[in-house]
Amino acid sequence: MTKLPQISGEACIKALKRAGFYIDRQKGSHVIMLRDNPRARAVVPTHKVIKKGTLHSILKPTGLSIEDFLKLL
């Protein structure tokens, strides 16, 4: 299994946009992103560095594997 890198919230948002997500709304420092087909939701904090556990929690409901996510970066 590939290790998750330390990335910023902005880099995570850009990668999810490449995967077909769009920004639905923002509340404070959290951006809510949606994808219609297949339906998925991701909540991304716009911090300078996202912790590995948080990044794993972001990827889990999206259905993206770590390898697929790394290709989108």
PDB file of N, CA and C in Angstrom:
ATOM      1  N   MET A   1       0.840  -1.179   0.000  1.00  0.00           N
ATOM      2  CA  MET A   1       0.000   0.000   0.000  1.00  0.00           C
ATOM      3  C   MET A   1       0.885   1.241   0.000  1.00  0.00           C
ATOM      4  N   THR A   2       0.529   2.197  -0.815  1.00  0.00           N
ATOM      5  CA  THR A   2       1.299   3.417  -0.955  1.00  0.00           C
ATOM      6  C   THR A   2       1.018   4.359   0.211  1.00  0.00           C
ATOM      7  N   LYS A   3       2.051   5.046   0.667  1.00  0.00           N
ATOM      8  CA  LYS A   3       1.883   6.010   1.749  1.00  0.00           C
ATOM      9  C   LYS A   3       1.253   7.289   1.213  1.00  0.00           C
ATOM     10  N   LEU A   4       0.457   7.911   2.056  1.00  0.00           N
ATOM     11  CA  LEU A   4      -0.145   9.182   1.690  1.00  0.00           C
ATOM     12  C   LEU A   4       0.849  10.311   1.912  1.00  0.00           C
ATOM     13  N   PRO A   5       0.961  11.224   0.970  1.00  0.00           N
ATOM     14  CA  PRO A   5       1.873  12.358   1.158  1.00  0.00           C
ATOM     15  C   PRO A   5       1.208  13.442   1.999  1.00  0.00           C
ATOM     16  N   GLN A   6       1.995  14.377   2.482  1.00  0.00           N
ATOM     17  CA  GLN A   6       1.444  15.546   3.150  1.00  0.00           C
ATOM     18  C   GLN A   6       1.213  16.602   2.084  1.00  0.00           C
ATOM     19  N   ILE A   7      -0.050  16.969   1.888  1.00  0.00           N
ATOM     20  CA  ILE A   7      -0.389  17.966   0.879  1.00  0.00           C
ATOM     21  C   ILE A   7      -1.246  19.048   1.512  1.00  0.00           C
ATOM     22  N   SER A   8      -1.405  20.151   0.792  1.00  0.00           N
ATOM     23  CA  SER A   8      -2.236  21.242   1.285  1.00  0.00           C
ATOM     24  C   SER A   8      -3.693  20.985   0.905  1.00  0.00           C
ATOM     25  N   GLY A   9      -4.572  21.739   1.527  1.00  0.00           N
ATOM     26  CA  GLY A   9      -5.986  21.630   1.194  1.00  0.00           C
ATOM     27  C   GLY A   9      -6.263  22.035  -0.242  1.00  0.00           C
ATOM     28  N   GLU A  10      -5.556  23.066  -0.716  1.00  0.00           N
ATOM     29  CA  GLU A  10      -5.739  23.520  -2.101  1.00  0.00           C
ATOM     30  C   GLU A  10      -5.321  22.443  -3.101  1.00  0.00           C
ATOM     31  N   ALA A  11      -4.228  21.737  -2.820  1.00  0.00           N
ATOM     32  CA  ALA A  11      -3.779  20.662  -3.713  1.00  0.00           C
ATOM     33  C   ALA A  11      -4.792  19.523  -3.731  1.00  0.00           C
ATOM     34  N   CYS A  12      -5.385  19.234  -2.593  1.00  0.00           N
ATOM     35  CA  CYS A  12      -6.404  18.185  -2.507  1.00  0.00           C
ATOM     36  C   CYS A  12      -7.638  18.583  -3.318  1.00  0.00           C
ATOM     37  N   ILE A  13      -8.039  19.834  -3.217  1.00  0.00           N
ATOM     38  CA  ILE A  13      -9.196  20.322  -3.970  1.00  0.00           C
ATOM     39  C   ILE A  13      -8.934  20.224  -5.473  1.00  0.00           C
ATOM     40  N   LYS A  14      -7.747  20.613  -5.921  1.00  0.00           N
ATOM     41  CA  LYS A  14      -7.407  20.532  -7.349  1.00  0.00           C
ATOM     42  C   LYS A  14      -7.439  19.091  -7.848  1.00  0.00           C
ATOM     43  N   ALA A  15      -6.920  18.163  -7.037  1.00  0.00           N
ATOM     44  CA  ALA A  15      -6.915  16.752  -7.435  1.00  0.00           C
ATOM     45  C   ALA A  15      -8.339  16.207  -7.518  1.00  0.00           C
ATOM     46  N   LEU A  16      -9.187  16.577  -6.563  1.00  0.00           N
ATOM     47  CA  LEU A  16     -10.571  16.105  -6.593  1.00  0.00           C
ATOM     48  C   LEU A  16     -11.333  16.708  -7.773  1.00  0.00           C
ATOM     49  N   LYS A  17     -11.011  17.933  -8.162  1.00  0.00           N
ATOM     50  CA  LYS A  17     -11.640  18.517  -9.352  1.00  0.00           C
ATOM     51  C   LYS A  17     -11.284  17.710 -10.592  1.00  0.00           C
ATOM     52  N   ARG A  18     -10.038  17.237 -10.665  1.00  0.00           N
ATOM     53  CA  ARG A  18      -9.625  16.401 -11.801  1.00  0.00           C
ATOM     54  C   ARG A  18     -10.371  15.070 -11.808  1.00  0.00           C
ATOM     55  N   ALA A  19     -10.841  14.635 -10.633  1.00  0.00           N
ATOM     56  CA  ALA A  19     -11.579  13.376 -10.520  1.00  0.00           C
ATOM     57  C   ALA A  19     -13.075  13.563 -10.768  1.00  0.00           C
ATOM     58  N   GLY A  20     -13.491  14.775 -11.124  1.00  0.00           N
ATOM     59  CA  GLY A  20     -14.894  15.005 -11.451  1.00  0.00           C
ATOM     60  C   GLY A  20     -15.705  15.672 -10.360  1.00  0.00           C
ATOM     61  N   PHE A  21     -15.086  16.088  -9.288  1.00  0.00           N
ATOM     62  CA  PHE A  21     -15.789  16.775  -8.210  1.00  0.00           C
ATOM     63  C   PHE A  21     -15.890  18.260  -8.525  1.00  0.00           C
ATOM     64  N   TYR A  22     -16.884  18.908  -7.948  1.00  0.00           N
ATOM     65  CA  TYR A  22     -17.018  20.358  -8.055  1.00  0.00           C
ATOM     66  C   TYR A  22     -17.315  20.920  -6.670  1.00  0.00           C
ATOM     67  N   ILE A  23     -16.991  22.195  -6.482  1.00  0.00           N
ATOM     68  CA  ILE A  23     -17.219  22.834  -5.183  1.00  0.00           C
ATOM     69  C   ILE A  23     -18.694  23.177  -5.069  1.00  0.00           C
ATOM     70  N   ASP A  24     -19.339  22.641  -4.046  1.00  0.00           N
ATOM     71  CA  ASP A  24     -20.746  22.907  -3.800  1.00  0.00           C
ATOM     72  C   ASP A  24     -20.902  24.147  -2.928  1.00  0.00           C
ATOM     73  N   ARG A  25     -20.157  24.186  -1.819  1.00  0.00           N
ATOM     74  CA  ARG A  25     -20.233  25.329  -0.912  1.00  0.00           C
ATOM     75  C   ARG A  25     -19.035  25.306   0.020  1.00  0.00           C
ATOM     76  N   GLN A  26     -18.902  26.376   0.786  1.00  0.00           N
ATOM     77  CA  GLN A  26     -17.824  26.460   1.770  1.00  0.00           C
ATOM     78  C   GLN A  26     -18.392  27.038   3.050  1.00  0.00           C
ATOM     79  N   LYS A  27     -17.992  26.439   4.172  1.00  0.00           N
ATOM     80  CA  LYS A  27     -18.395  26.958   5.474  1.00  0.00           C
ATOM     81  C   LYS A  27     -17.139  27.059   6.321  1.00  0.00           C
ATOM     82  N   GLY A  28     -16.713  28.278   6.576  1.00  0.00           N
ATOM     83  CA  GLY A  28     -15.482  28.477   7.333  1.00  0.00           C
ATOM     84  C   GLY A  28     -14.290  27.992   6.534  1.00  0.00           C
ATOM     85  N   SER A  29     -13.508  27.110   7.139  1.00  0.00           N
ATOM     86  CA  SER A  29     -12.305  26.613   6.464  1.00  0.00           C
ATOM     87  C   SER A  29     -12.533  25.262   5.796  1.00  0.00           C
ATOM     88  N   HIS A  30     -13.776  24.844   5.632  1.00  0.00           N
ATOM     89  CA  HIS A  30     -14.074  23.551   5.018  1.00  0.00           C
ATOM     90  C   HIS A  30     -14.838  23.741   3.709  1.00  0.00           C
ATOM     91  N   VAL A  31     -14.352  23.090   2.663  1.00  0.00           N
ATOM     92  CA  VAL A  31     -14.982  23.130   1.345  1.00  0.00           C
ATOM     93  C   VAL A  31     -15.703  21.810   1.133  1.00  0.00           C
ATOM     94  N   ILE A  32     -16.983  21.886   0.770  1.00  0.00           N
ATOM     95  CA  ILE A  32     -17.772  20.686   0.501  1.00  0.00           C
ATOM     96  C   ILE A  32     -17.807  20.496  -1.010  1.00  0.00           C
ATOM     97  N   MET A  33     -17.326  19.333  -1.452  1.00  0.00           N
ATOM     98  CA  MET A  33     -17.255  19.026  -2.878  1.00  0.00           C
ATOM     99  C   MET A  33     -18.171  17.850  -3.188  1.00  0.00           C
ATOM    100  N   LEU A  34     -18.816  17.901  -4.346  1.00  0.00           N
ATOM    101  CA  LEU A  34     -19.735  16.849  -4.766  1.00  0.00           C
ATOM    102  C   LEU A  34     -19.341  16.312  -6.130  1.00  0.00           C
ATOM    103  N   ARG A  35     -19.744  15.060  -6.373  1.00  0.00           N
ATOM    104  CA  ARG A  35     -19.621  14.441  -7.697  1.00  0.00           C
ATOM    105  C   ARG A  35     -20.956  13.769  -7.964  1.00  0.00           C
ATOM    106  N   ASP A  36     -21.480  13.937  -9.179  1.00  0.00           N
ATOM    107  CA  ASP A  36     -22.807  13.422  -9.488  1.00  0.00           C
ATOM    108  C   ASP A  36     -22.820  11.959  -9.899  1.00  0.00           C
ATOM    109  N   ASN A  37     -21.846  11.522 -10.701  1.00  0.00           N
ATOM    110  CA  ASN A  37     -21.910  10.163 -11.211  1.00  0.00           C
ATOM    111  C   ASN A  37     -20.565   9.469 -11.091  1.00  0.00           C
ATOM    112  N   PRO A  38     -20.364   8.499 -10.249  1.00  0.00           N
ATOM    113  CA  PRO A  38     -21.233   8.051  -9.161  1.00  0.00           C
ATOM    114  C   PRO A  38     -21.260   9.079  -8.038  1.00  0.00           C
ATOM    115  N   ARG A  39     -22.374   9.167  -7.374  1.00  0.00           N
ATOM    116  CA  ARG A  39     -22.595  10.196  -6.360  1.00  0.00           C
ATOM    117  C   ARG A  39     -21.634  10.021  -5.190  1.00  0.00           C
ATOM    118  N   ALA A  40     -20.961  11.113  -4.854  1.00  0.00           N
ATOM    119  CA  ALA A  40     -20.026  11.098  -3.728  1.00  0.00           C
ATOM    120  C   ALA A  40     -19.876  12.518  -3.194  1.00  0.00           C
ATOM    121  N   ARG A  41     -19.462  12.599  -1.924  1.00  0.00           N
ATOM    122  CA  ARG A  41     -19.251  13.893  -1.279  1.00  0.00           C
ATOM    123  C   ARG A  41     -17.932  13.861  -0.530  1.00  0.00           C
ATOM    124  N   ALA A  42     -17.214  14.969  -0.576  1.00  0.00           N
ATOM    125  CA  ALA A  42     -15.950  15.083   0.152  1.00  0.00           C
ATOM    126  C   ALA A  42     -15.913  16.435   0.847  1.00  0.00           C
ATOM    127  N   VAL A  43     -15.486  16.432   2.096  1.00  0.00           N
ATOM    128  CA  VAL A  43     -15.319  17.663   2.862  1.00  0.00           C
ATOM    129  C   VAL A  43     -13.824  17.862   3.059  1.00  0.00           C
ATOM    130  N   VAL A  44     -13.297  18.956   2.501  1.00  0.00           N
ATOM    131  CA  VAL A  44     -11.853  19.196   2.504  1.00  0.00           C
ATOM    132  C   VAL A  44     -11.545  20.446   3.326  1.00  0.00           C
ATOM    133  N   PRO A  45     -10.729  20.317   4.371  1.00  0.00           N
ATOM    134  CA  PRO A  45     -10.301  21.516   5.099  1.00  0.00           C
ATOM    135  C   PRO A  45      -9.237  22.251   4.291  1.00  0.00           C
ATOM    136  N   THR A  46      -9.293  23.564   4.292  1.00  0.00           N
ATOM    137  CA  THR A  46      -8.322  24.340   3.518  1.00  0.00           C
ATOM    138  C   THR A  46      -7.143  24.733   4.402  1.00  0.00           C
ATOM    139  N   HIS A  47      -6.538  23.751   5.041  1.00  0.00           N
ATOM    140  CA  HIS A  47      -5.377  23.987   5.888  1.00  0.00           C
ATOM    141  C   HIS A  47      -4.110  23.953   5.044  1.00  0.00           C
ATOM    142  N   LYS A  48      -3.015  24.479   5.613  1.00  0.00           N
ATOM    143  CA  LYS A  48      -1.738  24.453   4.889  1.00  0.00           C
ATOM    144  C   LYS A  48      -1.281  23.024   4.653  1.00  0.00           C
ATOM    145  N   VAL A  49      -1.404  22.174   5.667  1.00  0.00           N
ATOM    146  CA  VAL A  49      -1.032  20.761   5.543  1.00  0.00           C
ATOM    147  C   VAL A  49      -2.163  19.919   6.119  1.00  0.00           C
ATOM    148  N   ILE A  50      -2.646  18.968   5.317  1.00  0.00           N
ATOM    149  CA  ILE A  50      -3.681  18.045   5.780  1.00  0.00           C
ATOM    150  C   ILE A  50      -2.986  16.822   6.351  1.00  0.00           C
ATOM    151  N   LYS A  51      -3.360  16.427   7.561  1.00  0.00           N
ATOM    152  CA  LYS A  51      -2.759  15.253   8.190  1.00  0.00           C
ATOM    153  C   LYS A  51      -3.151  13.998   7.420  1.00  0.00           C
ATOM    154  N   LYS A  52      -2.315  12.974   7.537  1.00  0.00           N
ATOM    155  CA  LYS A  52      -2.522  11.739   6.775  1.00  0.00           C
ATOM    156  C   LYS A  52      -3.852  11.075   7.113  1.00  0.00           C
ATOM    157  N   GLY A  53      -4.224  11.055   8.381  1.00  0.00           N
ATOM    158  CA  GLY A  53      -5.493  10.454   8.783  1.00  0.00           C
ATOM    159  C   GLY A  53      -6.683  11.208   8.217  1.00  0.00           C
ATOM    160  N   THR A  54      -6.589  12.520   8.195  1.00  0.00           N
ATOM    161  CA  THR A  54      -7.650  13.349   7.630  1.00  0.00           C
ATOM    162  C   THR A  54      -7.765  13.116   6.130  1.00  0.00           C
ATOM    163  N   LEU A  55      -6.633  13.032   5.452  1.00  0.00           N
ATOM    164  CA  LEU A  55      -6.639  12.783   4.011  1.00  0.00           C
ATOM    165  C   LEU A  55      -7.252  11.417   3.707  1.00  0.00           C
ATOM    166  N   HIS A  56      -6.958  10.433   4.524  1.00  0.00           N
ATOM    167  CA  HIS A  56      -7.549   9.106   4.344  1.00  0.00           C
ATOM    168  C   HIS A  56      -9.067   9.175   4.530  1.00  0.00           C
ATOM    169  N   SER A  57      -9.522   9.955   5.506  1.00  0.00           N
ATOM    170  CA  SER A  57     -10.958  10.115   5.742  1.00  0.00           C
ATOM    171  C   SER A  57     -11.645  10.871   4.606  1.00  0.00           C
ATOM    172  N   ILE A  58     -10.915  11.743   3.934  1.00  0.00           N
ATOM    173  CA  ILE A  58     -11.469  12.456   2.782  1.00  0.00           C
ATOM    174  C   ILE A  58     -11.635  11.493   1.607  1.00  0.00           C
ATOM    175  N   LEU A  59     -10.652  10.622   1.397  1.00  0.00           N
ATOM    176  CA  LEU A  59     -10.669   9.724   0.239  1.00  0.00           C
ATOM    177  C   LEU A  59     -11.659   8.569   0.388  1.00  0.00           C
ATOM    178  N   LYS A  60     -11.908   8.130   1.601  1.00  0.00           N
ATOM    179  CA  LYS A  60     -12.746   6.945   1.824  1.00  0.00           C
ATOM    180  C   LYS A  60     -14.132   7.053   1.165  1.00  0.00           C
ATOM    181  N   PRO A  61     -14.921   8.110   1.401  1.00  0.00           N
ATOM    182  CA  PRO A  61     -16.250   8.159   0.765  1.00  0.00           C
ATOM    183  C   PRO A  61     -16.220   8.468  -0.733  1.00  0.00           C
ATOM    184  N   THR A  62     -15.082   8.924  -1.256  1.00  0.00           N
ATOM    185  CA  THR A  62     -15.008   9.249  -2.683  1.00  0.00           C
ATOM    186  C   THR A  62     -14.859   8.013  -3.553  1.00  0.00           C
ATOM    187  N   GLY A  63     -14.379   6.920  -2.976  1.00  0.00           N
ATOM    188  CA  GLY A  63     -14.164   5.709  -3.756  1.00  0.00           C
ATOM    189  C   GLY A  63     -12.841   5.703  -4.506  1.00  0.00           C
ATOM    190  N   LEU A  64     -12.023   6.724  -4.316  1.00  0.00           N
ATOM    191  CA  LEU A  64     -10.713   6.780  -4.973  1.00  0.00           C
ATOM    192  C   LEU A  64      -9.691   5.998  -4.161  1.00  0.00           C
ATOM    193  N   SER A  65      -8.871   5.228  -4.848  1.00  0.00           N
ATOM    194  CA  SER A  65      -7.777   4.556  -4.156  1.00  0.00           C
ATOM    195  C   SER A  65      -6.644   5.557  -3.966  1.00  0.00           C
ATOM    196  N   ILE A  66      -5.704   5.222  -3.105  1.00  0.00           N
ATOM    197  CA  ILE A  66      -4.566   6.102  -2.859  1.00  0.00           C
ATOM    198  C   ILE A  66      -3.754   6.275  -4.141  1.00  0.00           C
ATOM    199  N   GLU A  67      -3.570   5.187  -4.884  1.00  0.00           N
ATOM    200  CA  GLU A  67      -2.805   5.246  -6.125  1.00  0.00           C
ATOM    201  C   GLU A  67      -3.477   6.167  -7.149  1.00  0.00           C
ATOM    202  N   ASP A  68      -4.815   6.048  -7.275  1.00  0.00           N
ATOM    203  CA  ASP A  68      -5.541   6.912  -8.205  1.00  0.00           C
ATOM    204  C   ASP A  68      -5.430   8.377  -7.791  1.00  0.00           C
ATOM    205  N   PHE A  69      -5.526   8.632  -6.494  1.00  0.00           N
ATOM    206  CA  PHE A  69      -5.426  10.002  -5.999  1.00  0.00           C
ATOM    207  C   PHE A  69      -4.042  10.583  -6.274  1.00  0.00           C
ATOM    208  N   LEU A  70      -3.005   9.780  -6.072  1.00  0.00           N
ATOM    209  CA  LEU A  70      -1.639  10.259  -6.309  1.00  0.00           C
ATOM    210  C   LEU A  70      -1.414  10.598  -7.780  1.00  0.00           C
ATOM    211  N   LYS A  71      -2.064   9.861  -8.681  1.00  0.00           N
ATOM    212  CA  LYS A  71      -1.948  10.162 -10.111  1.00  0.00           C
ATOM    213  C   LYS A  71      -2.595  11.505 -10.452  1.00  0.00           C
ATOM    214  N   LEU A  72      -3.614  11.888  -9.686  1.00  0.00           N
ATOM    215  CA  LEU A  72      -4.318  13.144  -9.940  1.00  0.00           C
ATOM    216  C   LEU A  72      -3.563  14.357  -9.416  1.00  0.00           C
ATOM    217  N   LEU A  73      -2.592  14.137  -8.531  1.00  0.00           N
ATOM    218  CA  LEU A  73      -1.822  15.259  -7.980  1.00  0.00           C
ATOM    219  C   LEU A  73      -0.914  15.794  -8.993  1.00  0.00           C
TER     220      LEU A  73
END
